[in-house]
CSV table of C-alpha atoms in Angstrom, one decimal:
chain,number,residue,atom,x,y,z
A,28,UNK,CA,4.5,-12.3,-24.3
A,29,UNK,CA,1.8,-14.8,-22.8
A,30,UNK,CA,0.9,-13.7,-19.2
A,31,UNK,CA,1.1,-17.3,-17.2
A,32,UNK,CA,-2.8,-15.6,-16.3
A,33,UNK,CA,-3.8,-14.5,-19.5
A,34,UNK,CA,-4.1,-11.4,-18.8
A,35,UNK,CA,-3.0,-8.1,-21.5
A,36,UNK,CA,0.5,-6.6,-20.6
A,37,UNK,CA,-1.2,-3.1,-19.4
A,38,UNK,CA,-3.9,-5.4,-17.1
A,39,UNK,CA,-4.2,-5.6,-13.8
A,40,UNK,CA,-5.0,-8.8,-11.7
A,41,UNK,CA,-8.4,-8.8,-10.5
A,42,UNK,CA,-8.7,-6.1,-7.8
A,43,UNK,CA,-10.6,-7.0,-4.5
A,44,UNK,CA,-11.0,-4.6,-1.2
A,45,UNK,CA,-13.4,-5.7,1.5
A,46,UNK,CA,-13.9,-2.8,3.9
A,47,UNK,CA,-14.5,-3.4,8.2
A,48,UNK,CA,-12.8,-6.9,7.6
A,49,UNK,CA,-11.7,-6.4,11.2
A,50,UNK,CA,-14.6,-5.7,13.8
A,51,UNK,CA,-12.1,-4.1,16.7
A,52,UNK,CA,-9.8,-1.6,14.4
A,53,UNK,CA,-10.7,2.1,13.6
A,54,UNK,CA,-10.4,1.1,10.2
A,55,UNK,CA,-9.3,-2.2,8.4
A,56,UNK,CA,-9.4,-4.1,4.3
A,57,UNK,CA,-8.8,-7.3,3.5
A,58,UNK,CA,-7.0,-6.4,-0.1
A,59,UNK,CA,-6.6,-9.3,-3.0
A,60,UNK,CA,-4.2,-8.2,-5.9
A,61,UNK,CA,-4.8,-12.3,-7.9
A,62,UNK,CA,-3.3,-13.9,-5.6
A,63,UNK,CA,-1.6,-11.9,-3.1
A,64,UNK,CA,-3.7,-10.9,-0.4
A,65,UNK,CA,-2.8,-8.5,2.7
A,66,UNK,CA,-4.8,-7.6,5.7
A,67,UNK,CA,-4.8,-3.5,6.5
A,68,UNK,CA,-5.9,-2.3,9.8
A,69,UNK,CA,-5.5,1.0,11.5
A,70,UNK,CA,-5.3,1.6,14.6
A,71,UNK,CA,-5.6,5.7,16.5
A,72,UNK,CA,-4.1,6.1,19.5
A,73,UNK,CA,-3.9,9.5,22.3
A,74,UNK,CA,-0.2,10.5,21.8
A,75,UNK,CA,2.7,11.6,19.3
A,76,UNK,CA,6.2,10.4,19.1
A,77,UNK,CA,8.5,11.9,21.6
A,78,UNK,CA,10.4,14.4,19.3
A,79,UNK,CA,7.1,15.2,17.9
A,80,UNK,CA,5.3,16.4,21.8
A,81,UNK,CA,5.3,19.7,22.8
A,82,UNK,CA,5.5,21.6,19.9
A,83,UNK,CA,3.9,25.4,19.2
A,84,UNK,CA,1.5,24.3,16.3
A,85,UNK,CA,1.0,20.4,17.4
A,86,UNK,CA,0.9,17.6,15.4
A,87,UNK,CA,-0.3,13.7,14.6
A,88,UNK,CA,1.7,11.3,13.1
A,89,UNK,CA,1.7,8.0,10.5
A,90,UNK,CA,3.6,4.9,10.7
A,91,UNK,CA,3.7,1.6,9.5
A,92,UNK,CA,4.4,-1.7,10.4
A,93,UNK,CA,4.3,-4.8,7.6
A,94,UNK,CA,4.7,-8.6,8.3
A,95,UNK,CA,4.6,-11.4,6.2
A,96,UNK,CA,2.8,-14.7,7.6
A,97,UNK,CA,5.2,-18.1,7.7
A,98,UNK,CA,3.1,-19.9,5.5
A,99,UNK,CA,2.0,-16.3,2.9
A,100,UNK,CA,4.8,-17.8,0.8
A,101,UNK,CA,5.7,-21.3,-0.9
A,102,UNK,CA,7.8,-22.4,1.9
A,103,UNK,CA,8.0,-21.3,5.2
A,104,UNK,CA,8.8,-18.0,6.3
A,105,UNK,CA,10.5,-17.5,10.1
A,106,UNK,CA,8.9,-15.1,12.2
A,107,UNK,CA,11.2,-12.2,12.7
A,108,UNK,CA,11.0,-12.8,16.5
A,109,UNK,CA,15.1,-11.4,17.0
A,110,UNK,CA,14.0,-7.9,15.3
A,111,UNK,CA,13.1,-7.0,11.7
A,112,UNK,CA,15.0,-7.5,8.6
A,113,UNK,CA,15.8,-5.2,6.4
A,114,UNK,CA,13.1,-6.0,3.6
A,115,UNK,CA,11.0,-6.1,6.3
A,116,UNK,CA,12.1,-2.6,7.4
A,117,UNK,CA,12.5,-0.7,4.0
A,118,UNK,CA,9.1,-2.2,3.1
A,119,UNK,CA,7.1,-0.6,6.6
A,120,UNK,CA,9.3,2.4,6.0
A,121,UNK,CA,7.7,2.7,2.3
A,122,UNK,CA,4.0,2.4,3.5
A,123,UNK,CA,4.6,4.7,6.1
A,124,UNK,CA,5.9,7.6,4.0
A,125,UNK,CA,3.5,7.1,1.0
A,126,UNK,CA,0.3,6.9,3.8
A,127,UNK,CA,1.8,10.1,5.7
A,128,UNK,CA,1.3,12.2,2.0
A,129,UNK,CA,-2.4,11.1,1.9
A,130,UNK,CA,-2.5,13.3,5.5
A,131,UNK,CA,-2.4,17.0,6.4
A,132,UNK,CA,-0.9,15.9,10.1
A,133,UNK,CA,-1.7,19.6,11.7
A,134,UNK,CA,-5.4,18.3,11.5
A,135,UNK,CA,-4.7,15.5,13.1
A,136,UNK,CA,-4.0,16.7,16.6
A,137,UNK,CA,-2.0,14.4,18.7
A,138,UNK,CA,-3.4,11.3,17.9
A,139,UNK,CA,-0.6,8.3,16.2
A,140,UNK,CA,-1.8,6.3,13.7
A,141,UNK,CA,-0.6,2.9,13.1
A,142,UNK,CA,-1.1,0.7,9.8
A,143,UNK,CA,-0.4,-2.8,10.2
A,144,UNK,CA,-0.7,-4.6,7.1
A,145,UNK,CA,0.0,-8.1,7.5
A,146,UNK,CA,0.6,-10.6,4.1
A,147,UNK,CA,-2.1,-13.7,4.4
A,148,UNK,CA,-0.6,-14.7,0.8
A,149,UNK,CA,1.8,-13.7,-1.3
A,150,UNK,CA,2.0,-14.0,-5.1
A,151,UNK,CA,4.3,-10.3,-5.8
A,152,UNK,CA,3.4,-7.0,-5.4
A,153,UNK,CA,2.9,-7.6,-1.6
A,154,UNK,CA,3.9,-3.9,-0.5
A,155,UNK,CA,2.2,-2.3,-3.4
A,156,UNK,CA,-1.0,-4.0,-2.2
A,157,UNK,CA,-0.4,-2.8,1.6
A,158,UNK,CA,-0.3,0.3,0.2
A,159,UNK,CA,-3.6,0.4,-2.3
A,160,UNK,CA,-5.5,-0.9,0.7
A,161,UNK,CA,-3.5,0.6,3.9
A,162,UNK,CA,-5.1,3.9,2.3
A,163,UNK,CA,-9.0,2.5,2.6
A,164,UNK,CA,-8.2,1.0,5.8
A,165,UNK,CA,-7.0,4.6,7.1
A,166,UNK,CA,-9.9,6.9,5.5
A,167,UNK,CA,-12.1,4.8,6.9
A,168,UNK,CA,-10.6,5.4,10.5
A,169,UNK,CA,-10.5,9.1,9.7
A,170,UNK,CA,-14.6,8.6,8.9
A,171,UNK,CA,-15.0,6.9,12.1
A,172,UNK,CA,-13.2,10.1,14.0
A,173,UNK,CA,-15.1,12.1,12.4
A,174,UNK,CA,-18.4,10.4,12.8
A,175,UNK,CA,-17.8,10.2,16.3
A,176,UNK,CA,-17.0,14.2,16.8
A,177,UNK,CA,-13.5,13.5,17.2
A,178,UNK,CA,-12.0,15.7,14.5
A,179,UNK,CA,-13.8,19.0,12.7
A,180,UNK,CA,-11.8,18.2,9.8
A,181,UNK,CA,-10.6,15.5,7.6
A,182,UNK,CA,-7.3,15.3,7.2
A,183,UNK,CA,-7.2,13.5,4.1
A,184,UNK,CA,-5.8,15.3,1.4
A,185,UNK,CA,-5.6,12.8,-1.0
A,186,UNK,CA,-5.8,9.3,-1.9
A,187,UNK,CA,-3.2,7.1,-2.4
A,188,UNK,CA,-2.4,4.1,-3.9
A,189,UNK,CA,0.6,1.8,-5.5
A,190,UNK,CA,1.3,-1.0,-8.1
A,191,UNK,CA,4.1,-2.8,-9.5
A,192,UNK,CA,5.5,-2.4,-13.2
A,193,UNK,CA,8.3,-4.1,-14.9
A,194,UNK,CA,10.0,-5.2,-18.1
A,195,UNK,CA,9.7,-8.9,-18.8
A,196,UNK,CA,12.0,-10.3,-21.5
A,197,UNK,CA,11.7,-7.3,-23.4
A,198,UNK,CA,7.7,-6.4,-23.0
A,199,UNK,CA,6.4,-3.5,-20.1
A,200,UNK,CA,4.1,-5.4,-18.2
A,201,UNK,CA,1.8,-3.7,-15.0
A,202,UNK,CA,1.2,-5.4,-12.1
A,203,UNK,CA,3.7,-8.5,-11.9
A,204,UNK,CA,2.9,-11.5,-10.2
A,205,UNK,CA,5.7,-13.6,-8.3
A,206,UNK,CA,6.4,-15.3,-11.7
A,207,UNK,CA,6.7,-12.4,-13.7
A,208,UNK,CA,8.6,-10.3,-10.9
A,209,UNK,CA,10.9,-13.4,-10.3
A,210,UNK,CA,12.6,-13.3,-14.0
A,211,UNK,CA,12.4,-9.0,-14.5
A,212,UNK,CA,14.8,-7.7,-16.2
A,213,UNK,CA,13.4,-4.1,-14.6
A,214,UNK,CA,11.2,-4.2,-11.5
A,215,UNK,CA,9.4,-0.8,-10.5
A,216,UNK,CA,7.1,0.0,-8.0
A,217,UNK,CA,5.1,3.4,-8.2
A,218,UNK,CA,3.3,5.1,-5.8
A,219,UNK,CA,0.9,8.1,-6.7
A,220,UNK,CA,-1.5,11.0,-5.4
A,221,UNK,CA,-5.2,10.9,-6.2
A,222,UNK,CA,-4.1,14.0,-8.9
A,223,UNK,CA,-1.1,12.3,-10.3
A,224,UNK,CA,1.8,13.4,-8.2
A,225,UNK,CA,4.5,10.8,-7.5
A,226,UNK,CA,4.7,10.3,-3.8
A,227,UNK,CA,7.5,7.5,-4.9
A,228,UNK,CA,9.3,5.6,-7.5
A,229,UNK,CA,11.6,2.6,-7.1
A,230,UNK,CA,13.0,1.4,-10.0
A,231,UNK,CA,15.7,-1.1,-10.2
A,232,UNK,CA,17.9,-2.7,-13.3
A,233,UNK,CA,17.7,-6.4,-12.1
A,234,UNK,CA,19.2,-8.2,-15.5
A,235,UNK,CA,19.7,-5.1,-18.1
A,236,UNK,CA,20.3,-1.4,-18.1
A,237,UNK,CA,16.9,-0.1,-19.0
A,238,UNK,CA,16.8,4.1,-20.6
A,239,UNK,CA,14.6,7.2,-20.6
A,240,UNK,CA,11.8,5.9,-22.6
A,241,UNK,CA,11.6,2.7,-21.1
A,242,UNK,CA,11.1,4.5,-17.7
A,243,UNK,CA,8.7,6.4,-19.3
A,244,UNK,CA,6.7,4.0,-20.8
A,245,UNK,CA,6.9,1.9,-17.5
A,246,UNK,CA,5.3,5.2,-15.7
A,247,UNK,CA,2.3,5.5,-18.6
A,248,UNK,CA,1.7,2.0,-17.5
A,249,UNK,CA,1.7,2.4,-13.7
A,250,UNK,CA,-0.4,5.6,-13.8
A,251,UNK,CA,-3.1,3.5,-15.7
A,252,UNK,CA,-3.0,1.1,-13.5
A,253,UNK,CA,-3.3,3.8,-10.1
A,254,UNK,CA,-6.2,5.2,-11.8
A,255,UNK,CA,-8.1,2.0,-12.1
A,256,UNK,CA,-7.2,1.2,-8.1
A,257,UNK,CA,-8.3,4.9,-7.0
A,258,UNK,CA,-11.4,4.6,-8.5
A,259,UNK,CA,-12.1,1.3,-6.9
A,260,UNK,CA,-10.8,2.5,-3.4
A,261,UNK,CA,-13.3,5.5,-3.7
A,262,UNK,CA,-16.1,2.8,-4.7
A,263,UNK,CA,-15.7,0.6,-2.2
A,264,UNK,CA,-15.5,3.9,0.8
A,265,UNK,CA,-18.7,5.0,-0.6
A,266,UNK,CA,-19.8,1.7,-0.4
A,267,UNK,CA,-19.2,0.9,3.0
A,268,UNK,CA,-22.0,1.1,5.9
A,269,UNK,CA,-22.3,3.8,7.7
A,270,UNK,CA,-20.7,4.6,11.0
């Protein structure tokens, strides 16, 4: 099937991660998946949740927050000013657990980080790209602790990073834009370890029933594509100035 880009079923969109995009955050990225782009920062602060305070071998903690801008989208979008939608809510929820498996939080001490990652544009695969670049926004935050004598230790384990796959009318495709994602007869989003562990998988019938293999070629597809954005995170870190 003709991509509407051109691009081969198992390609991704051109790939884009500008590191320190923000001068105030402990670590930010400006990330472009084509045309969806979404703005990462992090942000440490002194402190753990309240059920988290106290305990005998303390702890830091991860969470998320995601937003999408009124005019990210074709027409515009309300700000969620009477509290969060559920998209809005299962999405922050998403980056927050996948970011919390690139951490060993016992290393952290009781510090809270927070990942905003807000959507300038969207074009599909918006919470796959907050992901892919919520990751370089937070090791570069963990550089800056460390730089600064704040930690001994990284607590990185392991890089992270997401992208969308999907059936459209009958071909696997990786990395759907708005078009493609709009008309999917199967929509998956898969999120992976720097060594190939699934940190999560969301797959979802959205016209037909879809079986083993097709899962299984849908994963084949995604882990090439996870690869390709690891490498590139790890590039661009390596990349960055120095602290």
């Amino acid at each position: 099937m003709p991509r509407s880009d051109g691009r081969a079923a198992d390609q991704l969109r051109p790939i884009e991660i500008i590191v320190d995009y923000q001068r105030y955050a402990e670590g930010s990225a400006l990330i472009r998946y084509g045309n969806t782009h979404v703005l990462c920062s992090a942000t440490v602060e002194a402190g753990v949740p309240a059920w988290l305070r106290g305990q005998a071998e303390p702890q830091g903690w991860l969470t998320a927050e995601y937003a999408l801008l009124p005019r990210a989208t074709l027409t515009r979008t309300r700000r969620e000013r009477n509290g969060l939608g559920g998209r809005t809510q299962e999405i922050q929820r998403l980056i927050g657990r996948s970011l919390r498996a690139a951490l060993d939080l016992s290393l952290l001490g009781e510090r809270t980080i927070t990942i905003d990652c807000d959507v300038l544009q969207a074009d599909g695969g918006t919470r796959t790209a907050a992901i892919t670049g919520g990751y370089v926004a937070l090791a570069r935050a963990i550089q800056r602790l460390l730089a600064r004598g704040e930690l001994a230790t990284s607590p990185l384990v392991t890089p992270i990073a997401a992208v969308s796959v999907g059936i459209v009318k009958g071909e696997a495709l990786l990395d759907l834009d708005y078009s493609e994602d709009s008309i999917a007869d199967v929509d998956a989003n898969l999120v992976q370890t720097g060594d190939g562990r699934l940190v999560e998988l969301q797959a979802t019938a959205e016209g037909s029933a879809f079986d083993r293999a097709q899962l299984d070629l849908l994963l084949r597809l995604g882990e090439h594509g996870i690869r390709q954005l690891l490498e590139l995170q790890q590039m661009v870190l390596a990349a960055a100035p120095p602290l």
